[in-house]
CSV table of C-alpha atoms in Angstrom, one decimal:
chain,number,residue,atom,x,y,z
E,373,UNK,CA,130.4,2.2,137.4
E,374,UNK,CA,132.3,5.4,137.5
E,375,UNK,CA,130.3,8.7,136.7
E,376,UNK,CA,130.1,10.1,133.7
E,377,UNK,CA,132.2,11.9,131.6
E,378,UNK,CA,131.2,15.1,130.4
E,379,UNK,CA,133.6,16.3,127.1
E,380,UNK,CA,134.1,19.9,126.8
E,381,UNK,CA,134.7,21.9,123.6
E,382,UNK,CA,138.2,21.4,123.6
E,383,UNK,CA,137.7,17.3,123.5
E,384,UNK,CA,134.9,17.9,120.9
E,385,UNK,CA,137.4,20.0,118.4
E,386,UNK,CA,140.3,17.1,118.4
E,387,UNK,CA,138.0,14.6,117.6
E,388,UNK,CA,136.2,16.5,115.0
E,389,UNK,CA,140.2,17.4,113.4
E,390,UNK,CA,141.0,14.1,113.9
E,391,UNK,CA,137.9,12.8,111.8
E,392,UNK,CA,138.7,15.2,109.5
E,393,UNK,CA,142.2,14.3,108.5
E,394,UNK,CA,140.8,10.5,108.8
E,395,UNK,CA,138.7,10.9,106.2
E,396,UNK,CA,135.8,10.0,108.2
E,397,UNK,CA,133.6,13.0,108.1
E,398,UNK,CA,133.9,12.8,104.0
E,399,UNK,CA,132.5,9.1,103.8
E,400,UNK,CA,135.5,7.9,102.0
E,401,UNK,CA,139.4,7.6,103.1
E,402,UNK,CA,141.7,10.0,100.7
E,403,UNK,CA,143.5,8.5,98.1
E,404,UNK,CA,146.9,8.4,97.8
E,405,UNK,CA,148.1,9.8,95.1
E,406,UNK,CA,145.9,11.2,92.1
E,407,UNK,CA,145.6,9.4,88.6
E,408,UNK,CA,144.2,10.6,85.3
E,409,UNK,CA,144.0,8.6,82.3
E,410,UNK,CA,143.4,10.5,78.8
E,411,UNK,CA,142.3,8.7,75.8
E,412,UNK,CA,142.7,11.0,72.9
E,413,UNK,CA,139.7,10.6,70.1
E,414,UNK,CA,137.8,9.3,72.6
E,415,UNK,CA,137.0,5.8,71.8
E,416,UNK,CA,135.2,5.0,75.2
E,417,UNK,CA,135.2,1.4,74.6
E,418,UNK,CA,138.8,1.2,75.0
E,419,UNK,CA,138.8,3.1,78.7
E,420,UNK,CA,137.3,0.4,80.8
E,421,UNK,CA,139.6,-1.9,79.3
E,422,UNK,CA,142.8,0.4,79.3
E,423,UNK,CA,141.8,0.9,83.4
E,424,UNK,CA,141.0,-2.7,84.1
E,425,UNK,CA,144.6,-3.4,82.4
E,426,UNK,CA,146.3,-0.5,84.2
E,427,UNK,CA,149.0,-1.6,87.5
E,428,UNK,CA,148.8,2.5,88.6
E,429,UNK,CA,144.9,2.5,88.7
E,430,UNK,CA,144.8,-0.6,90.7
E,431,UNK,CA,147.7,0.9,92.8
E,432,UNK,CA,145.4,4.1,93.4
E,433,UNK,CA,142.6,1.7,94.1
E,434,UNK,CA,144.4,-0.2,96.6
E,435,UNK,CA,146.0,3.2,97.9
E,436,UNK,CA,149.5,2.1,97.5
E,437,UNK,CA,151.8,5.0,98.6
E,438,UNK,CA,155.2,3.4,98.1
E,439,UNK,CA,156.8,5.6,95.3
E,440,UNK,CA,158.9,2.8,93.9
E,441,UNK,CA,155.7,0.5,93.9
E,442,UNK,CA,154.1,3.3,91.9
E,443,UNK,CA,157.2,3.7,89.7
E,444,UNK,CA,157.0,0.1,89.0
E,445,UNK,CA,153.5,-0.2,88.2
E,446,UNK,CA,153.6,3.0,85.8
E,447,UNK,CA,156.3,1.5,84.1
E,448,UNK,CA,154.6,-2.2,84.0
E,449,UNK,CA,151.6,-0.5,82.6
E,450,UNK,CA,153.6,0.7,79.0
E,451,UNK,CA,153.3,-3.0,77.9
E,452,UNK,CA,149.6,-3.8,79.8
E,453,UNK,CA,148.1,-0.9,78.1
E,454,UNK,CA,150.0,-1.4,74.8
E,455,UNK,CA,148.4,-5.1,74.5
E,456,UNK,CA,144.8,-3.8,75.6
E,457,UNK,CA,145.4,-1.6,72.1
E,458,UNK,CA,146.9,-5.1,70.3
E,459,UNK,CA,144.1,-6.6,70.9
E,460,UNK,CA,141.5,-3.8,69.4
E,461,UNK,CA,143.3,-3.6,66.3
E,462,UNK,CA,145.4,-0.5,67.3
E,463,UNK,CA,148.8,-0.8,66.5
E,464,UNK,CA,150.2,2.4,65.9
E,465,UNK,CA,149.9,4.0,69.3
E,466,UNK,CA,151.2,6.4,71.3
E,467,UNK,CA,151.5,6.1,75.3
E,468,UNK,CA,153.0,8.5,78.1
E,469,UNK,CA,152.9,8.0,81.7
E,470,UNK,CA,154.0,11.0,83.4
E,471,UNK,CA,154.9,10.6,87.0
E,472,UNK,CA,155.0,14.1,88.5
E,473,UNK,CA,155.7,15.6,85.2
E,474,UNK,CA,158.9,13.2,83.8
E,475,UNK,CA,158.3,10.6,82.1
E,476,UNK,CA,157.9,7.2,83.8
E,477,UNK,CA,160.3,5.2,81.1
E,478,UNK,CA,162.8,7.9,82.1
E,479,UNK,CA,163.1,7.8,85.8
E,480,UNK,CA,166.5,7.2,87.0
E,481,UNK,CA,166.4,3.7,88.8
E,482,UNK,CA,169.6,4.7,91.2
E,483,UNK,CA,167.4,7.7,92.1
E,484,UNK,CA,164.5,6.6,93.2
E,485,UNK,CA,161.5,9.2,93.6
E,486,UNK,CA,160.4,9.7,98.0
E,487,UNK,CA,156.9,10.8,96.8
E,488,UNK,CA,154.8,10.5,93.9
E,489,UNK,CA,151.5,12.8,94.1
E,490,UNK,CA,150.4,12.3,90.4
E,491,UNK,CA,150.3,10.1,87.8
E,492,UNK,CA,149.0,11.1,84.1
E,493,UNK,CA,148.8,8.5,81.5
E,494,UNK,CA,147.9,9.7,78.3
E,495,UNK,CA,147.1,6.8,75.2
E,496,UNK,CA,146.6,7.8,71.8
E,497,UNK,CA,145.5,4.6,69.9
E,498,UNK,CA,146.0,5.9,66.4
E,499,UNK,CA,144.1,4.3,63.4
E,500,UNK,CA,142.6,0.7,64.1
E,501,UNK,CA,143.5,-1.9,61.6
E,502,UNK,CA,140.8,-4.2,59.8
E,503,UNK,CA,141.2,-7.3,58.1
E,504,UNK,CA,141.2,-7.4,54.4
E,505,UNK,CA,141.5,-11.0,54.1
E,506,UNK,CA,141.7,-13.1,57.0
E,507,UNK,CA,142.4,-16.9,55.7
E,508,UNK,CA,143.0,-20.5,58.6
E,509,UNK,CA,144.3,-23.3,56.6
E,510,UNK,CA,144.2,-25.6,56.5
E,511,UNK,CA,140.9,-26.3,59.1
E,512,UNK,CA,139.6,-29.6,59.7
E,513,UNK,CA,136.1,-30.6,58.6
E,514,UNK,CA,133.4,-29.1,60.7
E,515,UNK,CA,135.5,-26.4,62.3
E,516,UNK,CA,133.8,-23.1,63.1
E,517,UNK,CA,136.1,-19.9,63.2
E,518,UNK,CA,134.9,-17.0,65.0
E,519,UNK,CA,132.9,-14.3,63.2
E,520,UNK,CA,135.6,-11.7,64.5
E,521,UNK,CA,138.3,-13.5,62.3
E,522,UNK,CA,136.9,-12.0,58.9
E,523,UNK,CA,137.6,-9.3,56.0
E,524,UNK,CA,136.3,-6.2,57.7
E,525,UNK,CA,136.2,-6.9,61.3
E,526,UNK,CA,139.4,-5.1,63.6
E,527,UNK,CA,142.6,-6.9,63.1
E,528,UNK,CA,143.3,-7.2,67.0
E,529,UNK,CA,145.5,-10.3,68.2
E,530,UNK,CA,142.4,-11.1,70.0
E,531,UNK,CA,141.0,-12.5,67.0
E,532,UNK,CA,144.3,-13.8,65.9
E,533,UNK,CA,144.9,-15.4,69.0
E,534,UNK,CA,141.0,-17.2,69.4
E,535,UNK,CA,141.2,-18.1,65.3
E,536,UNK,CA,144.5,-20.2,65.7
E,537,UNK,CA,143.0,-22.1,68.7
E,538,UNK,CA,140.0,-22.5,67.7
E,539,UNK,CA,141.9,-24.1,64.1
E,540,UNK,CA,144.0,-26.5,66.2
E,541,UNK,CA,141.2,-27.1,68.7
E,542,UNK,CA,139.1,-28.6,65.6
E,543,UNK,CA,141.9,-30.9,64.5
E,544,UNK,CA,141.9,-32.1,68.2
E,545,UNK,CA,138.2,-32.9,67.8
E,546,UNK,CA,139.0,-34.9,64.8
E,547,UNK,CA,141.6,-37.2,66.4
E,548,UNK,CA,145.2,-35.9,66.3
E,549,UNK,CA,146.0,-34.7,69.6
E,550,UNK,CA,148.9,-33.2,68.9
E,551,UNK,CA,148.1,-30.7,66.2
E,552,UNK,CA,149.7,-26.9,66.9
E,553,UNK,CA,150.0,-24.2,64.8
E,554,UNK,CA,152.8,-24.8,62.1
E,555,UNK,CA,153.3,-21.4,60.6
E,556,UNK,CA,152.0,-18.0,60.2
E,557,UNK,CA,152.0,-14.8,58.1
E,558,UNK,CA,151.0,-11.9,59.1
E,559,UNK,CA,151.1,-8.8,56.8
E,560,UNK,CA,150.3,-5.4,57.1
């Protein structure tokens, strides 16, 4: 074994800086680039859903520091978040994703950004639409509907969507396999 080294201040202070800029003395590594999502008139149910849905979030997550990755993902996350709001009903919403300040939509693609240091997406839902008569026909004998797909509940394509299967999932169970959905109409 050799002896001992002994460290001095001067070996003490670069490993401290170099800790430091590590992350390591804070507990957690520094994230990438920041992110703020704004829902205005609040309805908190829709945030956990709007982040879940959200490309930038998970880029921020998975600290992604690729500014066209991040440019991609913001403008990915126009449609993700815009069918979150479809599904709840919402379907006269507004959405922004500012990247820096400019718009993510309106990024020059033959420019492409070298750094991106904040992302600010902004979702207005506007009203949330309810059914006023909600009507599957015709069902097959037997065949439950969700309680979601009725006059007064939100109008989302969620409960569009789970209606029109469960309708041609019933005529499955009564023996014609090959039942779809033959027409629609939606109004508004």
């Amino acid at each position: 074994m050799g002896k001992p080294r002994i460290r001095g201040p001067a070996t003490l202070l670069r490993t401290a800086v170099a800790a430091g800029l590590l992350g390591l003395g804070h507990g957690f590594p520094a994230l990438a680039f920041d992110v703020a999502l704004t829902v205005a008139e609040n309805p908190e149910a829709l945030r956990p859903r709007l982040e879940a849905a959200s490309l930038v979030m998970a880029a921020q997550h998975d600290d992604i520091t690729e500014a066209h990755d991040i440019v991609a993902a913001a403008r990915a996350d126009y449609r993700r978040l815009l069918a979150v709001l479809y599904e709840e009903g919402y379907f006269g919403p507004t959405i922004s994703i500012r990247i820096d300040g400019r718009e993510a939509a309106s990024l020059p693609s033959l420019q492409p950004l070298r750094k991106v240091d904040r992302v600010a997406v902004q979702v207005a839902p506007g009203p949330r639409f309810h059914f006023a008569l909600a009507r599957l026909a015709p069902l097959a004998p037997g065949t439950t509907i969700s309680d979601g797909f009725q006059p007064g509940e939100p109008a989302g394509t969620g409960a569009i969507s789970l209606a029109a299967s469960q309708g041609v999932q019933g005529w499955r169970e009564a023996g014609h396999a090959k039942a779809r959905i033959g027409a629609q109409s939606i109004t508004a």
